[in-house]
Amino acid sequence: MAFSRLLIANRGEIAVRIQRAARELGMTTIQVYSAADEDSLAVKMADKAINIGPPHAAKSYLNIAAILEAAETTGAEAIHPGYGFLSENADFAEAVEAAGLVFVGPTASTIRTMGDKAAARAAAEKAGVPVVPGSAGRVADFAQARAAAAEIGYSVMIKASAGGGGRGIRVVESAEGLEAAFDQAGAEAKAAFGDSGLYLEKFIARARHVEVQVLGDGRDAIHCYERECSLQRRRQKVWEEAPALALKPNVREALCACAVRLAKSVAYRGAGTLEFLYDDATERFYFIEMNTRIQVEHPVTEMATGVDLVREMLRVAAGAPLAYTQSAIRLRGHAIEARINAEDPAQNFRPSPGTVSDYRAPGGAGTRFDTLLYQGYQVPPFYDSLIGKLIVWDETREAALARMRRALTELIVEGIATTAPLHQELVEDEAVRAGAFHTRWLEDWLSSRQRRAAS
Amino acid sequence: MAQILSPLPGTFYRKPAPDKPPFKSEGDSVAVGDVIGLIEVMKNFVEVHADAAGKVAKFIADNEEPVMAGQPLVEVS
């Protein structure tokens, strides 16, 4: 199973990140790219690069046949899928293994189980992990929905079984509003997904988003503590921290132990994340879903634990047992990540592709900038707007905030708009400094800021 | 003969969704403000509105083709 030629089936900053880990392990890096990414940093850094098609992702980074052909042409022995694109595609994982290559991640069957919302919820319940109280699977009709809502207790959330992207979701505060919302959500789900199936969950008004990082080698599994990603816009994370802010030590231990139990119950291999909602008021946490890949915000965990998660993924994929026992994983200090996107926060986050005319990266103690940028690079319009992740670490959260403020002043990106000015505001905000936020806090803050600007 | 230009760089789509018919086909009449396609830029979809009226003479850009800002998409006669 050992391999030395790794193909990276992704682009952008994560491709660069994976190459760095691979090179430290002495591997040869093979970077696939679309026609729009010929000049990308990932292509420049790789030992070998191969064009797999036109800019449109469906024809390149999502094109399984083209990627497997590139692997064969270049003599790749393993494929790291990164995040997004094919990273949670069970068919891809299966095709990679069928081609005699190593897929750096869990088995196709794990991806299938944990990728299906109902199946993941069932696996969690079986492993004794608390889930958001809800109906037992789909509700057949309104009468069942009414009975389920009464049992769960209002407010409830009606969700589409086939759901995603926030469509087919309604929050209902009392029994009076249930029927109209049920009909609307069903119609919306039917239109969006061709499936009007609905289920119900308890609505938690002021939840934090807390997620546990796990690592497994297919036999054993450990956790690397948790992150908090409550600052979100349109369900996209904007700012992440490790550890989470509001957890008492006993709650943290219980949460992480739950995550390890679930990871072990599916014989998890690779890096994975279990996402939870955390309710400050009751100090309870509820499993929502599992991501069976490396995540964008993994560096905050790396900074707070000292574990190189991507290197560990590669080692485990090559058949090695986990390099760490649970007791070797220690939390130290506090890490914060600010996502730098090519978007204009002054113009409702309008995308801002284009040429980077001037660029300077932040540096110094406790400061890390994972990026795809270099001076003169042309940010293409075809992909995600993430262009960098500014991560800082220090002994305390307060010191980390000071470091974030300092590092943001060093970052220079000219020629395109970025979200750095938003982070400069957030780092000064009283609520952010106090850690007093929840998953809808940032959107409320943005809309009240817009009103202030308009008046 | 007038040309409708792409307002943004990105991927051009002639249909609102893969399984839906195109917004406009050759020979269709076009009024100012009609949606003639979408541009996907960094996962955001932006409608392209006609700024000329007449009939669609020819699509210059294909469905799912990468386009630059200012690139002609449709010829209207």
Tab-separated table of N, CA, C and O in Angstrom, chain A residues 55-56 59 234 342 349 351-353 379-385 387, chain B residues 8-11 13 20 40-44 63-68:
chain	number	residue	atom	x	y	z
A	55	PRO	N	-11.959	24.865	-18.403
A	55	PRO	CA	-12.183	25.494	-17.097
A	55	PRO	C	-13.387	24.947	-16.327
A	55	PRO	O	-13.313	24.730	-15.121
A	56	HIS	N	-14.512	24.735	-17.032
A	56	HIS	CA	-15.735	24.285	-16.380
A	56	HIS	C	-15.444	23.036	-15.548
A	56	HIS	O	-14.997	22.018	-16.078
A	59	LYS	N	-16.064	19.469	-16.487
A	59	LYS	CA	-15.242	18.889	-17.552
A	59	LYS	C	-13.794	18.667	-17.132
A	59	LYS	O	-12.990	18.172	-17.906
A	234	ARG	N	-24.587	32.899	4.728
A	234	ARG	CA	-25.227	31.982	3.776
A	234	ARG	C	-24.716	30.557	3.956
A	234	ARG	O	-24.355	29.890	2.991
A	342	ALA	N	-12.099	36.360	-2.538
A	342	ALA	CA	-12.097	37.399	-3.568
A	342	ALA	C	-13.539	37.873	-3.760
A	342	ALA	O	-14.214	37.538	-4.729
A	349	PHE	N	-20.727	41.417	-1.075
A	349	PHE	CA	-19.875	40.252	-1.338
A	349	PHE	C	-19.858	39.855	-2.808
A	349	PHE	O	-19.818	38.681	-3.154
A	351	PRO	N	-18.516	38.845	-6.236
A	351	PRO	CA	-17.267	38.160	-6.603
A	351	PRO	C	-16.294	39.116	-7.299
A	351	PRO	O	-16.723	39.979	-8.055
A	352	SER	N	-15.013	38.936	-7.048
A	352	SER	CA	-14.025	39.855	-7.593
A	352	SER	C	-12.813	39.108	-8.166
A	352	SER	O	-11.703	39.192	-7.638
A	353	PRO	N	-13.030	38.378	-9.273
A	353	PRO	CA	-11.873	37.748	-9.916
A	353	PRO	C	-11.026	38.830	-10.588
A	353	PRO	O	-11.468	39.961	-10.719
A	379	VAL	N	-6.703	35.673	-10.712
A	379	VAL	CA	-7.684	34.821	-10.037
A	379	VAL	C	-8.805	34.521	-11.018
A	379	VAL	O	-9.502	35.431	-11.462
A	380	PRO	N	-8.989	33.242	-11.406
A	380	PRO	CA	-9.998	32.924	-12.415
A	380	PRO	C	-11.422	33.026	-11.844
A	380	PRO	O	-11.614	32.891	-10.642
A	381	PRO	N	-12.415	33.288	-12.717
A	381	PRO	CA	-13.790	33.452	-12.242
A	381	PRO	C	-14.547	32.133	-12.084
A	381	PRO	O	-15.688	32.132	-11.664
A	382	PHE	N	-13.897	31.001	-12.410
A	382	PHE	CA	-14.645	29.752	-12.566
A	382	PHE	C	-14.844	28.948	-11.287
A	382	PHE	O	-15.600	27.990	-11.267
A	383	TYR	N	-14.130	29.296	-10.228
A	383	TYR	CA	-14.149	28.435	-9.048
A	383	TYR	C	-14.510	29.226	-7.792
A	383	TYR	O	-14.799	30.408	-7.858
A	384	ASP	N	-14.439	28.544	-6.663
A	384	ASP	CA	-14.719	29.150	-5.381
A	384	ASP	C	-13.891	30.419	-5.179
A	384	ASP	O	-12.790	30.554	-5.705
A	385	SER	N	-14.423	31.339	-4.370
A	385	SER	CA	-13.758	32.636	-4.187
A	385	SER	C	-12.673	32.614	-3.111
A	385	SER	O	-12.010	33.629	-2.895
A	387	ILE	N	-9.316	32.628	-1.546
A	387	ILE	CA	-7.955	32.832	-2.078
A	387	ILE	C	-6.883	32.697	-0.993
A	387	ILE	O	-5.700	32.647	-1.313
B	8	LEU	N	-19.694	40.066	-17.203
B	8	LEU	CA	-18.725	39.553	-16.231
B	8	LEU	C	-17.918	38.429	-16.865
B	8	LEU	O	-18.375	37.800	-17.806
B	9	PRO	N	-16.762	38.122	-16.288
B	9	PRO	CA	-16.072	36.899	-16.708
B	9	PRO	C	-16.696	35.707	-15.995
B	9	PRO	O	-17.188	35.852	-14.879
B	10	GLY	N	-16.659	34.540	-16.619
B	10	GLY	CA	-17.197	33.356	-15.946
B	10	GLY	C	-17.622	32.311	-16.961
B	10	GLY	O	-17.119	32.262	-18.076
B	11	THR	N	-18.552	31.465	-16.549
B	11	THR	CA	-19.079	30.416	-17.420
B	11	THR	C	-20.467	30.824	-17.892
B	11	THR	O	-21.314	31.201	-17.087
B	13	TYR	N	-24.161	30.157	-19.426
B	13	TYR	CA	-25.180	29.106	-19.541
B	13	TYR	C	-26.359	29.644	-20.335
B	13	TYR	O	-26.819	30.759	-20.074
B	20	LYS	N	-33.715	22.112	-18.227
B	20	LYS	CA	-34.724	23.085	-18.682
B	20	LYS	C	-34.379	23.546	-20.100
B	20	LYS	O	-33.227	23.481	-20.518
B	40	GLU	N	-21.973	32.273	-14.592
B	40	GLU	CA	-21.552	31.794	-13.273
B	40	GLU	C	-20.178	32.372	-12.993
B	40	GLU	O	-19.215	32.119	-13.721
B	41	VAL	N	-20.106	33.149	-11.922
B	41	VAL	CA	-18.823	33.700	-11.517
B	41	VAL	C	-18.607	33.337	-10.057
B	41	VAL	O	-19.411	33.669	-9.197
B	42	MET	N	-17.574	32.574	-9.791
B	42	MET	CA	-17.249	32.109	-8.437
B	42	MET	C	-18.473	31.539	-7.715
B	42	MET	O	-18.793	31.917	-6.596
B	43	LYS	N	-19.174	30.623	-8.391
B	43	LYS	CA	-20.336	29.920	-7.827
B	43	LYS	C	-21.571	30.808	-7.650
B	43	LYS	O	-22.550	30.385	-7.053
B	44	ASN	N	-21.525	32.052	-8.129
B	44	ASN	CA	-22.707	32.916	-8.116
B	44	ASN	C	-23.262	32.976	-9.537
B	44	ASN	O	-22.487	33.058	-10.495
B	63	ASN	N	-23.228	27.082	-24.775
B	63	ASN	CA	-23.581	26.723	-23.404
B	63	ASN	C	-22.357	26.173	-22.685
B	63	ASN	O	-21.607	25.380	-23.255
B	64	GLU	N	-22.148	26.609	-21.446
B	64	GLU	CA	-21.036	26.168	-20.582
B	64	GLU	C	-19.673	26.616	-21.090
B	64	GLU	O	-18.641	26.076	-20.683
B	65	GLU	N	-19.650	27.622	-21.962
B	65	GLU	CA	-18.372	28.111	-22.474
B	65	GLU	C	-17.799	29.158	-21.516
B	65	GLU	O	-18.522	30.004	-21.009
B	66	PRO	N	-16.466	29.120	-21.276
B	66	PRO	CA	-15.864	30.200	-20.482
B	66	PRO	C	-15.848	31.496	-21.282
B	66	PRO	O	-15.521	31.480	-22.468
B	67	VAL	N	-16.230	32.590	-20.654
B	67	VAL	CA	-16.265	33.881	-21.362
B	67	VAL	C	-15.561	34.949	-20.523
B	67	VAL	O	-15.435	34.832	-19.315
B	68	MET	N	-15.123	35.999	-21.217
B	68	MET	CA	-14.504	37.138	-20.540
B	68	MET	C	-15.533	38.257	-20.449
B	68	MET	O	-16.496	38.272	-21.230
